[in-house]
Coordinates of C-alpha atoms in Angstrom, one line a residue:
X22 CA -110.3 -97.2 -210.9
X23 CA -112.4 -97.5 -214.1
X24 CA -114.0 -100.6 -212.6
X25 CA -114.9 -98.8 -209.4
X26 CA -116.3 -95.9 -211.5
X27 CA -118.4 -98.3 -213.5
X28 CA -119.8 -99.8 -210.3
X29 CA -120.7 -96.4 -208.9
X30 CA -122.3 -95.4 -212.3
X31 CA -124.5 -98.4 -212.1
X32 CA -125.4 -97.7 -208.5
X33 CA -126.2 -94.1 -209.5
X34 CA -128.5 -95.4 -212.2
X35 CA -130.2 -97.8 -209.8
X36 CA -130.7 -94.9 -207.3
X37 CA -132.3 -92.8 -210.1
X38 CA -134.7 -95.6 -211.1
X39 CA -135.5 -97.0 -207.6
X40 CA -135.4 -93.8 -205.4
X41 CA -135.6 -90.8 -207.8
X42 CA -138.4 -92.3 -209.9
X43 CA -139.5 -95.5 -208.2
X44 CA -140.4 -97.0 -211.7
X45 CA -143.5 -99.2 -211.6
X46 CA -144.2 -102.1 -213.9
X47 CA -145.8 -100.9 -217.1
X48 CA -144.7 -97.3 -216.7
X49 CA -143.0 -95.4 -219.6
X50 CA -139.9 -93.4 -218.9
X51 CA -138.6 -90.3 -220.8
X52 CA -135.0 -89.4 -220.1
X53 CA -133.3 -86.1 -221.1
X54 CA -129.6 -86.5 -221.3
X55 CA -126.5 -85.0 -222.9
X56 CA -124.7 -87.0 -225.5
X57 CA -121.8 -87.0 -223.1
X58 CA -123.9 -89.1 -220.7
X59 CA -124.6 -92.1 -222.9
X60 CA -123.1 -94.6 -220.5
X61 CA -125.3 -93.4 -217.6
X62 CA -128.4 -93.2 -219.8
X63 CA -127.8 -96.8 -220.9
X64 CA -127.5 -98.0 -217.3
X65 CA -130.7 -96.1 -216.4
X66 CA -132.6 -97.8 -219.4
X67 CA -131.3 -101.2 -218.2
X68 CA -132.4 -100.6 -214.6
X69 CA -135.8 -99.2 -215.7
X70 CA -136.5 -102.2 -217.9
X71 CA -135.4 -104.5 -215.1
X72 CA -137.9 -102.7 -212.9
X73 CA -140.7 -103.5 -215.4
X74 CA -140.8 -100.2 -217.5
X75 CA -142.8 -100.5 -220.7
X76 CA -140.6 -98.2 -222.7
X77 CA -137.6 -95.9 -222.2
X78 CA -137.3 -92.9 -224.6
X79 CA -134.1 -90.9 -224.5
X80 CA -134.0 -87.4 -225.8
X81 CA -130.4 -86.4 -226.5
X82 CA -129.0 -82.9 -225.9
X83 CA -125.7 -81.4 -227.1
X84 CA -124.1 -78.2 -225.8
X85 CA -122.4 -77.5 -229.1
X86 CA -125.6 -77.7 -231.1
X87 CA -127.4 -75.6 -228.5
X88 CA -124.7 -72.9 -228.7
X89 CA -124.8 -73.0 -232.5
X90 CA -128.6 -72.4 -232.5
X91 CA -128.4 -69.5 -230.1
X92 CA -125.6 -68.0 -232.2
X93 CA -126.7 -68.6 -235.7
X94 CA -130.5 -69.2 -235.9
X95 CA -132.7 -66.3 -237.1
X96 CA -134.1 -64.0 -234.5
X97 CA -137.7 -65.0 -235.1
X98 CA -137.0 -68.7 -234.4
X99 CA -136.9 -68.0 -230.7
X100 CA -140.5 -66.9 -230.4
X101 CA -141.9 -70.4 -230.8
X102 CA -141.5 -73.7 -229.0
X103 CA -142.2 -77.1 -230.8
X104 CA -145.9 -77.9 -230.2
X105 CA -145.2 -81.6 -230.8
X106 CA -142.7 -81.8 -227.9
X107 CA -145.1 -80.0 -225.5
X108 CA -147.8 -82.5 -226.5
X109 CA -145.4 -85.5 -226.1
X110 CA -144.5 -84.6 -222.5
X111 CA -148.1 -83.8 -221.6
X112 CA -149.1 -87.2 -223.0
X113 CA -146.4 -88.8 -220.9
X114 CA -147.8 -87.2 -217.8
X115 CA -151.5 -88.0 -218.7
X116 CA -150.6 -91.7 -219.2
X117 CA -148.8 -92.0 -215.8
X118 CA -145.3 -91.9 -217.2
X119 CA -142.1 -90.8 -215.5
X120 CA -139.6 -88.1 -216.6
X121 CA -135.9 -87.9 -215.7
X122 CA -133.6 -84.9 -216.4
X123 CA -129.9 -85.6 -216.3
X124 CA -128.5 -82.1 -215.8
X125 CA -125.1 -81.6 -217.3
X126 CA -125.3 -78.0 -218.6
X127 CA -122.3 -75.8 -218.8
X128 CA -123.2 -72.9 -216.5
X129 CA -121.7 -70.3 -218.9
X130 CA -122.7 -71.9 -222.2
X131 CA -124.7 -69.0 -223.4
X132 CA -122.4 -66.2 -222.2
X133 CA -122.2 -63.6 -224.9
X134 CA -125.5 -64.7 -226.6
X135 CA -128.0 -61.8 -227.1
X136 CA -130.1 -61.8 -223.9
X137 CA -133.3 -61.1 -226.0
X138 CA -132.9 -64.5 -227.7
X139 CA -132.6 -66.4 -224.4
X140 CA -135.5 -64.4 -222.9
X141 CA -137.8 -64.9 -225.9
X142 CA -137.2 -68.7 -226.0
X143 CA -137.7 -68.9 -222.2
X144 CA -141.1 -67.2 -222.6
X145 CA -142.1 -69.4 -225.5
X146 CA -141.1 -72.6 -223.7
X147 CA -142.7 -71.5 -220.4
X148 CA -146.0 -70.9 -222.1
X149 CA -145.9 -74.1 -224.2
X150 CA -145.0 -76.2 -221.2
X151 CA -147.3 -74.5 -218.7
X152 CA -149.7 -77.5 -218.5
X153 CA -146.9 -80.0 -218.1
X154 CA -145.4 -77.9 -215.3
X155 CA -148.8 -77.9 -213.7
X156 CA -148.8 -81.7 -213.8
X157 CA -145.3 -81.7 -212.1
X158 CA -146.2 -79.2 -209.3
X159 CA -149.5 -81.0 -208.5
X160 CA -148.0 -84.6 -208.2
X161 CA -149.9 -85.8 -211.2
X162 CA -146.7 -87.3 -212.6
X163 CA -143.4 -88.8 -211.4
X164 CA -140.3 -86.8 -212.2
X165 CA -136.8 -86.4 -211.0
X166 CA -133.6 -84.5 -211.6
X167 CA -130.0 -85.6 -211.1
X168 CA -126.8 -84.4 -212.5
X169 CA -123.7 -85.7 -214.4
X170 CA -120.6 -83.8 -215.3
X171 CA -120.0 -82.3 -218.7
X172 CA -116.5 -81.0 -219.5
X173 CA -117.7 -77.4 -219.6
X174 CA -119.3 -77.7 -216.2
X175 CA -116.5 -79.7 -214.6
X176 CA -113.9 -77.2 -215.8
X177 CA -115.9 -74.3 -214.2
X178 CA -115.9 -76.2 -210.8
X179 CA -112.3 -77.3 -211.0
X180 CA -110.6 -74.7 -213.2
X181 CA -107.0 -75.7 -212.2
X182 CA -107.4 -79.3 -213.4
X183 CA -107.1 -80.7 -216.9
X184 CA -110.6 -81.5 -218.5
X185 CA -110.5 -85.3 -217.9
X186 CA -109.3 -84.9 -214.2
X187 CA -111.9 -82.2 -213.6
X188 CA -114.7 -84.5 -214.9
X189 CA -113.4 -87.3 -212.7
X190 CA -113.2 -85.0 -209.6
X191 CA -116.8 -83.8 -210.2
X192 CA -118.1 -87.3 -210.6
X193 CA -116.4 -88.1 -207.2
X194 CA -118.2 -85.2 -205.6
X195 CA -121.5 -86.1 -207.1
X196 CA -121.2 -89.7 -205.9
X197 CA -120.5 -88.4 -202.4
X198 CA -123.3 -85.8 -202.4
X199 CA -125.9 -88.5 -203.6
X200 CA -124.5 -91.1 -201.1
X201 CA -123.7 -93.4 -204.0
X202 CA -120.2 -93.9 -202.6
X203 CA -121.8 -95.7 -199.6
X204 CA -122.9 -99.4 -199.4
X205 CA -126.4 -99.8 -200.6
X206 CA -127.3 -96.2 -201.4
X207 CA -131.0 -97.1 -201.9
X208 CA -131.3 -98.1 -198.2
X209 CA -129.2 -95.1 -197.1
X210 CA -131.7 -92.9 -199.0
X211 CA -134.7 -94.5 -197.2
X212 CA -133.2 -93.5 -193.9
X213 CA -132.3 -90.0 -195.2
X214 CA -135.9 -89.5 -196.4
X215 CA -137.2 -90.5 -193.0
X216 CA -135.0 -87.9 -191.3
X217 CA -136.4 -85.1 -193.6
X218 CA -139.9 -86.3 -192.9
X219 CA -139.4 -85.8 -189.2
X220 CA -138.4 -82.1 -189.8
X221 CA -141.4 -81.7 -192.1
X222 CA -143.7 -83.0 -189.4
X223 CA -142.3 -80.7 -186.8
X224 CA -142.7 -77.6 -189.0
X225 CA -146.3 -78.6 -190.0
X226 CA -147.3 -78.9 -186.3
X227 CA -145.8 -75.4 -185.6
X228 CA -147.7 -73.6 -188.4
X229 CA -145.5 -70.4 -188.3
X230 CA -147.3 -67.4 -189.7
X231 CA -144.1 -65.7 -190.8
X232 CA -140.4 -66.5 -191.3
X233 CA -137.9 -63.7 -190.5
X234 CA -134.5 -63.9 -192.1
X235 CA -131.3 -62.0 -190.9
X236 CA -127.9 -62.2 -192.4
X237 CA -125.3 -59.8 -193.9
X238 CA -127.3 -57.9 -196.6
X239 CA -130.5 -59.8 -195.8
X240 CA -133.4 -58.5 -193.7
X241 CA -136.5 -60.3 -195.0
X242 CA -139.9 -61.4 -193.7
X243 CA -142.0 -64.0 -195.5
X244 CA -145.7 -64.8 -194.8
X245 CA -146.9 -68.4 -195.1
X246 CA -150.4 -69.5 -196.0
X247 CA -152.8 -70.6 -193.3
X248 CA -152.7 -74.4 -192.8
X249 CA -149.6 -74.6 -195.1
X250 CA -148.0 -77.9 -195.7
X251 CA -144.2 -78.3 -195.6
X252 CA -142.6 -81.0 -197.9
X253 CA -139.1 -82.6 -198.1
X254 CA -137.3 -85.7 -199.3
X255 CA -139.6 -88.1 -201.0
X256 CA -143.1 -87.3 -202.1
X257 CA -145.9 -89.3 -203.7
X258 CA -147.7 -89.1 -207.0
X259 CA -151.5 -89.2 -207.2
X260 CA -151.4 -93.0 -207.3
X261 CA -149.5 -93.0 -204.0
X262 CA -146.1 -94.1 -205.5
X263 CA -143.2 -92.4 -203.6
X264 CA -140.5 -90.7 -205.6
X265 CA -137.7 -88.1 -205.0
X266 CA -137.9 -85.1 -207.4
X267 CA -134.3 -84.1 -206.5
X268 CA -131.3 -86.3 -206.1
X269 CA -129.5 -85.1 -203.9
X270 CA -131.9 -83.3 -201.6
X271 CA -131.3 -81.8 -198.1
X272 CA -134.2 -79.3 -198.0
X273 CA -137.6 -78.9 -196.5
X274 CA -139.7 -76.4 -198.3
X275 CA -143.1 -74.7 -198.7
X276 CA -144.8 -72.1 -200.9
X277 CA -145.3 -68.7 -199.3
X278 CA -148.2 -66.2 -199.8
X279 CA -147.7 -64.4 -203.1
X280 CA -148.1 -60.9 -201.5
X281 CA -146.5 -61.5 -198.1
X282 CA -142.7 -61.0 -198.6
X283 CA -141.1 -57.7 -197.5
X284 CA -137.5 -56.6 -197.1
X285 CA -134.1 -57.2 -198.8
X286 CA -132.4 -60.5 -199.6
X287 CA -128.8 -61.0 -200.8
X288 CA -127.6 -64.1 -202.7
X289 CA -124.8 -66.1 -201.3
X290 CA -123.9 -68.4 -204.2
X291 CA -123.8 -67.8 -208.0
X292 CA -127.1 -68.6 -209.8
X293 CA -126.6 -70.5 -213.1
X294 CA -129.6 -69.4 -215.2
X295 CA -130.1 -70.1 -218.9
X296 CA -126.4 -70.6 -219.7
X297 CA -125.3 -67.4 -217.7
X298 CA -124.1 -66.8 -214.2
X299 CA -125.8 -64.2 -212.0
X300 CA -123.5 -63.3 -209.0
X301 CA -123.8 -61.2 -205.8
X302 CA -127.3 -60.0 -206.4
X303 CA -129.9 -58.4 -204.1
X304 CA -133.7 -58.3 -204.4
X305 CA -135.9 -55.8 -202.6
X306 CA -139.5 -57.0 -202.0
X307 CA -142.6 -54.9 -201.2
X308 CA -145.9 -56.8 -200.6
X309 CA -144.5 -59.9 -202.3
X310 CA -143.2 -58.2 -205.4
X311 CA -139.6 -57.5 -206.4
X312 CA -139.5 -53.7 -206.8
X313 CA -135.7 -53.3 -207.1
X314 CA -132.7 -55.5 -207.9
X315 CA -128.9 -55.3 -208.4
X316 CA -126.3 -57.8 -209.6
X317 CA -122.5 -57.5 -209.7
X318 CA -122.5 -60.0 -212.6
X319 CA -125.3 -61.2 -214.9
X320 CA -127.6 -58.1 -214.4
X321 CA -129.2 -58.6 -217.9
X322 CA -129.9 -62.3 -217.2
X323 CA -131.5 -61.4 -213.9
X324 CA -133.6 -58.7 -215.6
X325 CA -134.7 -61.2 -218.2
X326 CA -135.8 -63.6 -215.5
X327 CA -137.8 -61.0 -213.6
X328 CA -139.5 -59.8 -216.8
X329 CA -140.6 -63.3 -218.0
X330 CA -144.1 -62.6 -216.5
X331 CA -145.6 -60.9 -213.5
X332 CA -145.3 -64.1 -211.4
X333 CA -141.5 -64.1 -211.9
X334 CA -141.3 -61.1 -209.6
X335 CA -142.9 -63.0 -206.7
X336 CA -141.8 -66.0 -204.6
X337 CA -143.0 -69.5 -205.2
X338 CA -140.9 -71.4 -202.6
X339 CA -139.0 -71.0 -199.3
X340 CA -136.6 -73.8 -198.4
X341 CA -134.6 -74.5 -195.3
X342 CA -131.3 -76.3 -195.6
X343 CA -128.8 -76.5 -192.7
X344 CA -125.3 -75.1 -193.4
X345 CA -123.8 -78.3 -192.0
X346 CA -125.1 -80.4 -194.9
X347 CA -122.8 -82.9 -196.8
X348 CA -122.8 -80.6 -199.9
X349 CA -122.0 -77.5 -197.9
X350 CA -119.3 -79.4 -196.0
X351 CA -117.5 -80.1 -199.4
X352 CA -116.8 -76.3 -199.6
X353 CA -117.4 -76.5 -203.3
X354 CA -119.4 -74.1 -205.3
X355 CA -121.0 -76.3 -207.9
X356 CA -122.4 -73.5 -210.2
X357 CA -125.4 -75.8 -210.5
X358 CA -128.7 -75.2 -208.6
X359 CA -129.5 -78.8 -207.9
X360 CA -126.3 -79.0 -205.8
X361 CA -125.9 -75.5 -204.5
X362 CA -129.5 -75.2 -203.3
X363 CA -128.8 -78.3 -201.1
X364 CA -125.9 -76.6 -199.4
X365 CA -127.9 -73.5 -198.6
X366 CA -131.2 -72.0 -197.5
X367 CA -132.9 -70.8 -200.7
X368 CA -135.9 -69.1 -202.2
X369 CA -137.5 -69.5 -205.6
X370 CA -139.0 -66.9 -207.9
X371 CA -142.0 -68.0 -209.9
X372 CA -144.6 -70.8 -209.7
X373 CA -145.7 -72.0 -206.3
X374 CA -146.5 -75.6 -205.4
X375 CA -150.2 -76.6 -205.2
X376 CA -149.3 -79.3 -202.6
X377 CA -148.3 -76.6 -200.1
X378 CA -152.0 -76.0 -199.1
X379 CA -154.8 -78.5 -198.3
X380 CA -156.5 -79.8 -201.4
X381 CA -154.2 -77.7 -203.5
X382 CA -153.4 -80.5 -206.0
X383 CA -157.0 -80.6 -206.9
X384 CA -157.3 -76.9 -207.5
X385 CA -157.2 -75.0 -210.8
X386 CA -154.6 -72.3 -211.4
X387 CA -157.4 -69.7 -210.7
X388 CA -158.3 -71.3 -207.4
X389 CA -154.7 -71.5 -206.3
X390 CA -154.2 -67.8 -207.1
X391 CA -157.3 -67.0 -205.1
X392 CA -155.8 -69.0 -202.2
X393 CA -152.8 -66.7 -202.3
X394 CA -150.3 -68.8 -204.2
X395 CA -148.1 -67.4 -207.0
X396 CA -148.4 -68.5 -210.7
X397 CA -145.7 -68.1 -213.3
X398 CA -144.2 -69.8 -216.4
X399 CA -140.9 -70.1 -214.5
X400 CA -139.6 -71.5 -211.2
X401 CA -136.0 -70.6 -210.4
X402 CA -134.2 -71.3 -207.1
X403 CA -131.5 -69.0 -205.7
X404 CA -129.3 -69.4 -202.7
X405 CA -129.3 -67.1 -199.7
X406 CA -128.0 -69.2 -196.8
X407 CA -124.7 -69.0 -195.0
X408 CA -123.1 -69.7 -191.6
X409 CA -124.2 -66.2 -190.6
X410 CA -127.9 -66.6 -191.2
X411 CA -130.5 -66.6 -188.4
X412 CA -134.2 -67.4 -189.1
X413 CA -137.1 -66.9 -186.6
X414 CA -140.6 -68.3 -186.8
X415 CA -143.5 -66.1 -185.8
X416 CA -146.5 -68.0 -184.5
X417 CA -150.1 -66.9 -185.0
X418 CA -150.1 -65.2 -181.5
X419 CA -147.0 -63.2 -182.4
X420 CA -144.6 -65.4 -180.3
X421 CA -141.1 -65.5 -182.0
X422 CA -139.1 -68.7 -181.9
X423 CA -135.6 -69.5 -183.3
X424 CA -135.6 -71.9 -186.2
X425 CA -132.0 -71.3 -187.5
X426 CA -129.0 -69.9 -185.7
X427 CA -125.7 -69.4 -187.5
X428 CA -126.9 -71.3 -190.5
X429 CA -128.1 -74.4 -188.7
X430 CA -131.3 -75.7 -187.0
X431 CA -131.6 -74.0 -183.7

């Protein structure tokens, strides 16, 4: 068993380096990983150097130390973000480096922490990292996110199992969802990316003016920019090197017009945000802006998110994911956005993607805002899809066509 696990872990690292990041000779790599993920991080470093990486820098994170900080540090320490770190990741982007986040966070790590602390640090980090986020959303750098189980996260997904068994069970689900359990996952991913590209091309030809969503608790219309560009699967940096920002991914997505969303939308899966869970929440939009919100759990966390800046109350992304996707079929709530968003249609509050409009990657923030896209220091996906969701596309002449019926492509 351990032997098979080692093999899968090595295949997962290879997938991260070859498909997630597509590391090029001479490229530098920055990895953010939990100390629990040292074996995976070592495999990733090995695969990256084998692919010709110039250097691999690992920044280690630890849930215990993070929790200690939020519990014990003085209040005024949350208003600033280390300038040296912001400069370091900006330099990584400017010199053509690659960035990998191995997401292992415990979804309820910061439960009970004063919400003002979390919100203050989110704002400070958002402002300090604004330029770096711009590089990410305009294809100026290569980046990818994948996940690995921590004991805290695994125990949340499999509460009835002992810690070690929960971790093993979550690894198994991650290997399935990322297709690592198949022979030659790199090839399998090439085929998967090609399938997503076909959907992207179909939607780009259609050029729907609006999307209309209907489901229990949801009645929403979203306006898309003229000549908008859908994306999905792999993308390319400004040098033309392909990479997959999310592993796994089942979505095709685009940024809507900032002021063009109206109606009510209800979440269908818990949102893990800043170490807190937000559950069963609804957002009411008028002319693109959230004007009312409710949440059965995590109301303060949702309020904190919406008050980060004005852009946090507007949408930056709409994404289509069939209900019959491998992650959805597992019937597991992962309490992790990377997985749950790939089991469900979703929206994102916050910053829009420059690449959703022609020449957008060359535009300044002011030009993108003028073109109707949202700007914010945050970008948070939340899940709205279900087997009961219908989506219609409205063409420029007012014709309505079905896109989704009962949660799947029509």
